[in-house]
Amino acid sequence: MHWLLRVGLVCVLFWVFSTPKTQTINYYQLLETKDAVLIDVRTRQEFQEGSIPNFINVPLGELKIALRHGSNFQAQHGITKDQKIILSCRSGHRSANGVQILKKLGYKHVYSYSGGYSDWTSRQNV
């Protein structure tokens, strides 16, 4: 039985240390951000209901196609793989997934706005 616990522990440790960590920024860091591409990965309907100023909408399901090398979207917005990109969604989960997608495409400076649009709107009412 002890060997089974050891195998389980090894599996858990492997999973924890092999899972890529998402770099995040908070509300105050977002306010201070200059010269970054700001992308909201929520659905078009969510985006139309309200958005953070200066963010452009690219739903998560379209992110990989929109930012692949040589895409029209990439050229239209002048996005390079060395540029700082900040992703946002409603709460931070979809944008964290988007960070992993872009990192696999070779983008180097990609961040998720932790808390997303929900955090933004809660702070605008203060």
PDB file of C-alpha atoms in Angstrom:
ATOM      1  CA  MET A   1       0.000   0.000   0.000  1.00  0.00           C
ATOM      2  CA  HIS A   2       2.869   2.402   0.746  1.00  0.00           C
ATOM      3  CA  TRP A   3       4.210   2.027  -2.789  1.00  0.00           C
ATOM      4  CA  LEU A   4       0.813   3.082  -4.156  1.00  0.00           C
ATOM      5  CA  LEU A   5       0.902   6.263  -2.056  1.00  0.00           C
ATOM      6  CA  ARG A   6       4.424   6.981  -3.281  1.00  0.00           C
ATOM      7  CA  VAL A   7       3.388   6.558  -6.909  1.00  0.00           C
ATOM      8  CA  GLY A   8       0.421   8.865  -6.319  1.00  0.00           C
ATOM      9  CA  LEU A   9       2.635  11.476  -4.671  1.00  0.00           C
ATOM     10  CA  VAL A  10       5.108  11.337  -7.560  1.00  0.00           C
ATOM     11  CA  CYS A  11       2.249  11.800 -10.045  1.00  0.00           C
ATOM     12  CA  VAL A  12       0.873  14.798  -8.157  1.00  0.00           C
ATOM     13  CA  LEU A  13       4.307  16.424  -7.854  1.00  0.00           C
ATOM     14  CA  PHE A  14       4.969  15.849 -11.553  1.00  0.00           C
ATOM     15  CA  TRP A  15       1.649  17.470 -12.446  1.00  0.00           C
ATOM     16  CA  VAL A  16       2.228  20.472 -10.165  1.00  0.00           C
ATOM     17  CA  PHE A  17       5.737  21.192 -11.425  1.00  0.00           C
ATOM     18  CA  SER A  18       5.089  20.451 -15.100  1.00  0.00           C
ATOM     19  CA  THR A  19       1.974  22.629 -15.408  1.00  0.00           C
ATOM     20  CA  PRO A  20       3.007  25.954 -16.949  1.00  0.00           C
ATOM     21  CA  LYS A  21       2.375  28.927 -14.707  1.00  0.00           C
ATOM     22  CA  THR A  22       0.408  31.833 -16.111  1.00  0.00           C
ATOM     23  CA  GLN A  23       1.866  35.270 -15.591  1.00  0.00           C
ATOM     24  CA  THR A  24      -0.771  37.644 -14.285  1.00  0.00           C
ATOM     25  CA  ILE A  25      -1.157  41.355 -13.738  1.00  0.00           C
ATOM     26  CA  ASN A  26      -3.518  43.059 -11.342  1.00  0.00           C
ATOM     27  CA  TYR A  27      -5.755  46.112 -11.667  1.00  0.00           C
ATOM     28  CA  TYR A  28      -3.054  48.617 -10.695  1.00  0.00           C
ATOM     29  CA  GLN A  29      -0.493  47.098 -13.055  1.00  0.00           C
ATOM     30  CA  LEU A  30      -3.065  47.258 -15.855  1.00  0.00           C
ATOM     31  CA  LEU A  31      -3.618  50.972 -15.204  1.00  0.00           C
ATOM     32  CA  GLU A  32       0.134  51.600 -15.519  1.00  0.00           C
ATOM     33  CA  THR A  33       0.567  49.523 -18.682  1.00  0.00           C
ATOM     34  CA  LYS A  34       1.833  51.322 -21.751  1.00  0.00           C
ATOM     35  CA  ASP A  35       2.401  49.990 -25.271  1.00  0.00           C
ATOM     36  CA  ALA A  36       0.707  46.634 -24.817  1.00  0.00           C
ATOM     37  CA  VAL A  37      -1.801  44.863 -27.011  1.00  0.00           C
ATOM     38  CA  LEU A  38      -5.001  44.504 -24.963  1.00  0.00           C
ATOM     39  CA  ILE A  39      -7.239  41.571 -25.927  1.00  0.00           C
ATOM     40  CA  ASP A  40     -10.553  40.562 -24.375  1.00  0.00           C
ATOM     41  CA  VAL A  41     -11.177  36.830 -24.980  1.00  0.00           C
ATOM     42  CA  ARG A  42     -14.841  36.812 -23.926  1.00  0.00           C
ATOM     43  CA  THR A  43     -17.607  36.097 -26.433  1.00  0.00           C
ATOM     44  CA  ARG A  44     -18.739  38.868 -28.765  1.00  0.00           C
ATOM     45  CA  GLN A  45     -22.007  39.152 -26.848  1.00  0.00           C
ATOM     46  CA  GLU A  46     -20.217  39.536 -23.502  1.00  0.00           C
ATOM     47  CA  PHE A  47     -17.915  42.137 -25.025  1.00  0.00           C
ATOM     48  CA  GLN A  48     -20.836  44.132 -26.462  1.00  0.00           C
ATOM     49  CA  GLU A  49     -22.475  44.208 -23.032  1.00  0.00           C
ATOM     50  CA  GLY A  50     -19.446  46.051 -21.648  1.00  0.00           C
ATOM     51  CA  SER A  51     -15.686  46.097 -21.948  1.00  0.00           C
ATOM     52  CA  ILE A  52     -12.528  47.574 -20.512  1.00  0.00           C
ATOM     53  CA  PRO A  53     -11.408  50.652 -22.499  1.00  0.00           C
ATOM     54  CA  ASN A  54      -8.861  50.019 -25.280  1.00  0.00           C
ATOM     55  CA  PHE A  55      -9.332  46.230 -25.307  1.00  0.00           C
ATOM     56  CA  ILE A  56     -10.125  44.558 -28.620  1.00  0.00           C
ATOM     57  CA  ASN A  57     -12.318  41.481 -28.761  1.00  0.00           C
ATOM     58  CA  VAL A  58     -10.949  38.144 -29.950  1.00  0.00           C
ATOM     59  CA  PRO A  59     -13.028  35.303 -28.492  1.00  0.00           C
ATOM     60  CA  LEU A  60     -10.901  32.540 -26.972  1.00  0.00           C
ATOM     61  CA  GLY A  61     -11.985  30.028 -29.620  1.00  0.00           C
ATOM     62  CA  GLU A  62     -10.615  32.327 -32.348  1.00  0.00           C
ATOM     63  CA  LEU A  63      -7.406  33.404 -30.602  1.00  0.00           C
ATOM     64  CA  LYS A  64      -5.078  30.807 -32.116  1.00  0.00           C
ATOM     65  CA  ILE A  65      -6.204  31.547 -35.673  1.00  0.00           C
ATOM     66  CA  ALA A  66      -6.201  35.320 -35.171  1.00  0.00           C
ATOM     67  CA  LEU A  67      -2.653  35.455 -33.829  1.00  0.00           C
ATOM     68  CA  ARG A  68      -0.928  32.787 -35.869  1.00  0.00           C
ATOM     69  CA  HIS A  69       2.056  33.987 -37.869  1.00  0.00           C
ATOM     70  CA  GLY A  70       1.038  35.914 -40.960  1.00  0.00           C
ATOM     71  CA  SER A  71      -2.638  36.320 -40.101  1.00  0.00           C
ATOM     72  CA  ASN A  72      -4.573  39.369 -41.300  1.00  0.00           C
ATOM     73  CA  PHE A  73      -5.482  40.224 -37.694  1.00  0.00           C
ATOM     74  CA  GLN A  74      -1.846  40.090 -36.613  1.00  0.00           C
ATOM     75  CA  ALA A  75      -0.808  42.350 -39.498  1.00  0.00           C
ATOM     76  CA  GLN A  76      -3.752  44.742 -39.058  1.00  0.00           C
ATOM     77  CA  HIS A  77      -2.902  45.361 -35.404  1.00  0.00           C
ATOM     78  CA  GLY A  78       0.880  45.238 -35.845  1.00  0.00           C
ATOM     79  CA  ILE A  79       1.299  42.460 -33.292  1.00  0.00           C
ATOM     80  CA  THR A  80       4.734  40.877 -32.929  1.00  0.00           C
ATOM     81  CA  LYS A  81       5.828  37.938 -30.808  1.00  0.00           C
ATOM     82  CA  ASP A  82       8.085  40.205 -28.737  1.00  0.00           C
ATOM     83  CA  GLN A  83       5.312  42.637 -27.863  1.00  0.00           C
ATOM     84  CA  LYS A  84       3.598  42.727 -24.473  1.00  0.00           C
ATOM     85  CA  ILE A  85       0.084  41.269 -24.694  1.00  0.00           C
ATOM     86  CA  ILE A  86      -2.491  41.396 -21.907  1.00  0.00           C
ATOM     87  CA  LEU A  87      -5.534  39.128 -22.076  1.00  0.00           C
ATOM     88  CA  SER A  88      -8.732  39.637 -20.143  1.00  0.00           C
ATOM     89  CA  CYS A  89     -12.022  37.767 -19.781  1.00  0.00           C
ATOM     90  CA  ARG A  90     -14.801  37.853 -17.199  1.00  0.00           C
ATOM     91  CA  SER A  91     -12.889  36.449 -14.230  1.00  0.00           C
ATOM     92  CA  GLY A  92      -9.407  35.402 -15.386  1.00  0.00           C
ATOM     93  CA  HIS A  93      -9.886  31.728 -16.300  1.00  0.00           C
ATOM     94  CA  ARG A  94     -10.302  32.034 -20.068  1.00  0.00           C
ATOM     95  CA  SER A  95      -7.545  34.623 -20.300  1.00  0.00           C
ATOM     96  CA  ALA A  96      -5.202  32.228 -18.463  1.00  0.00           C
ATOM     97  CA  ASN A  97      -6.022  29.601 -21.101  1.00  0.00           C
ATOM     98  CA  GLY A  98      -5.351  32.204 -23.774  1.00  0.00           C
ATOM     99  CA  VAL A  99      -1.924  32.939 -22.309  1.00  0.00           C
ATOM    100  CA  GLN A 100      -0.991  29.271 -22.724  1.00  0.00           C
ATOM    101  CA  ILE A 101      -2.247  29.269 -26.332  1.00  0.00           C
ATOM    102  CA  LEU A 102      -0.170  32.320 -27.229  1.00  0.00           C
ATOM    103  CA  LYS A 103       2.929  31.002 -25.477  1.00  0.00           C
ATOM    104  CA  LYS A 104       2.668  27.818 -27.570  1.00  0.00           C
ATOM    105  CA  LEU A 105       2.539  30.061 -30.651  1.00  0.00           C
ATOM    106  CA  GLY A 106       5.815  31.666 -29.560  1.00  0.00           C
ATOM    107  CA  TYR A 107       4.614  34.897 -27.970  1.00  0.00           C
ATOM    108  CA  LYS A 108       7.021  35.817 -25.182  1.00  0.00           C
ATOM    109  CA  HIS A 109       5.381  38.503 -23.044  1.00  0.00           C
ATOM    110  CA  VAL A 110       1.797  37.411 -22.455  1.00  0.00           C
ATOM    111  CA  TYR A 111      -0.141  38.161 -19.272  1.00  0.00           C
ATOM    112  CA  SER A 112      -3.604  37.482 -17.894  1.00  0.00           C
ATOM    113  CA  TYR A 113      -5.459  40.250 -16.083  1.00  0.00           C
ATOM    114  CA  SER A 114      -6.395  38.439 -12.892  1.00  0.00           C
ATOM    115  CA  GLY A 115      -9.993  39.118 -12.024  1.00  0.00           C
ATOM    116  CA  GLY A 116     -10.836  40.276 -15.541  1.00  0.00           C
ATOM    117  CA  TYR A 117     -13.853  42.377 -16.403  1.00  0.00           C
ATOM    118  CA  SER A 118     -15.552  41.530 -13.095  1.00  0.00           C
ATOM    119  CA  ASP A 119     -12.623  43.003 -11.182  1.00  0.00           C
ATOM    120  CA  TRP A 120     -12.507  46.040 -13.462  1.00  0.00           C
ATOM    121  CA  THR A 121     -16.196  46.871 -13.060  1.00  0.00           C
ATOM    122  CA  SER A 122     -16.111  46.380  -9.275  1.00  0.00           C
ATOM    123  CA  ARG A 123     -13.313  48.930  -9.013  1.00  0.00           C
ATOM    124  CA  GLN A 124     -15.004  51.485 -11.295  1.00  0.00           C
ATOM    125  CA  ASN A 125     -17.886  51.854  -8.842  1.00  0.00           C
ATOM    126  CA  VAL A 126     -15.661  52.777  -5.927  1.00  0.00           C
TER     127      VAL A 126
END
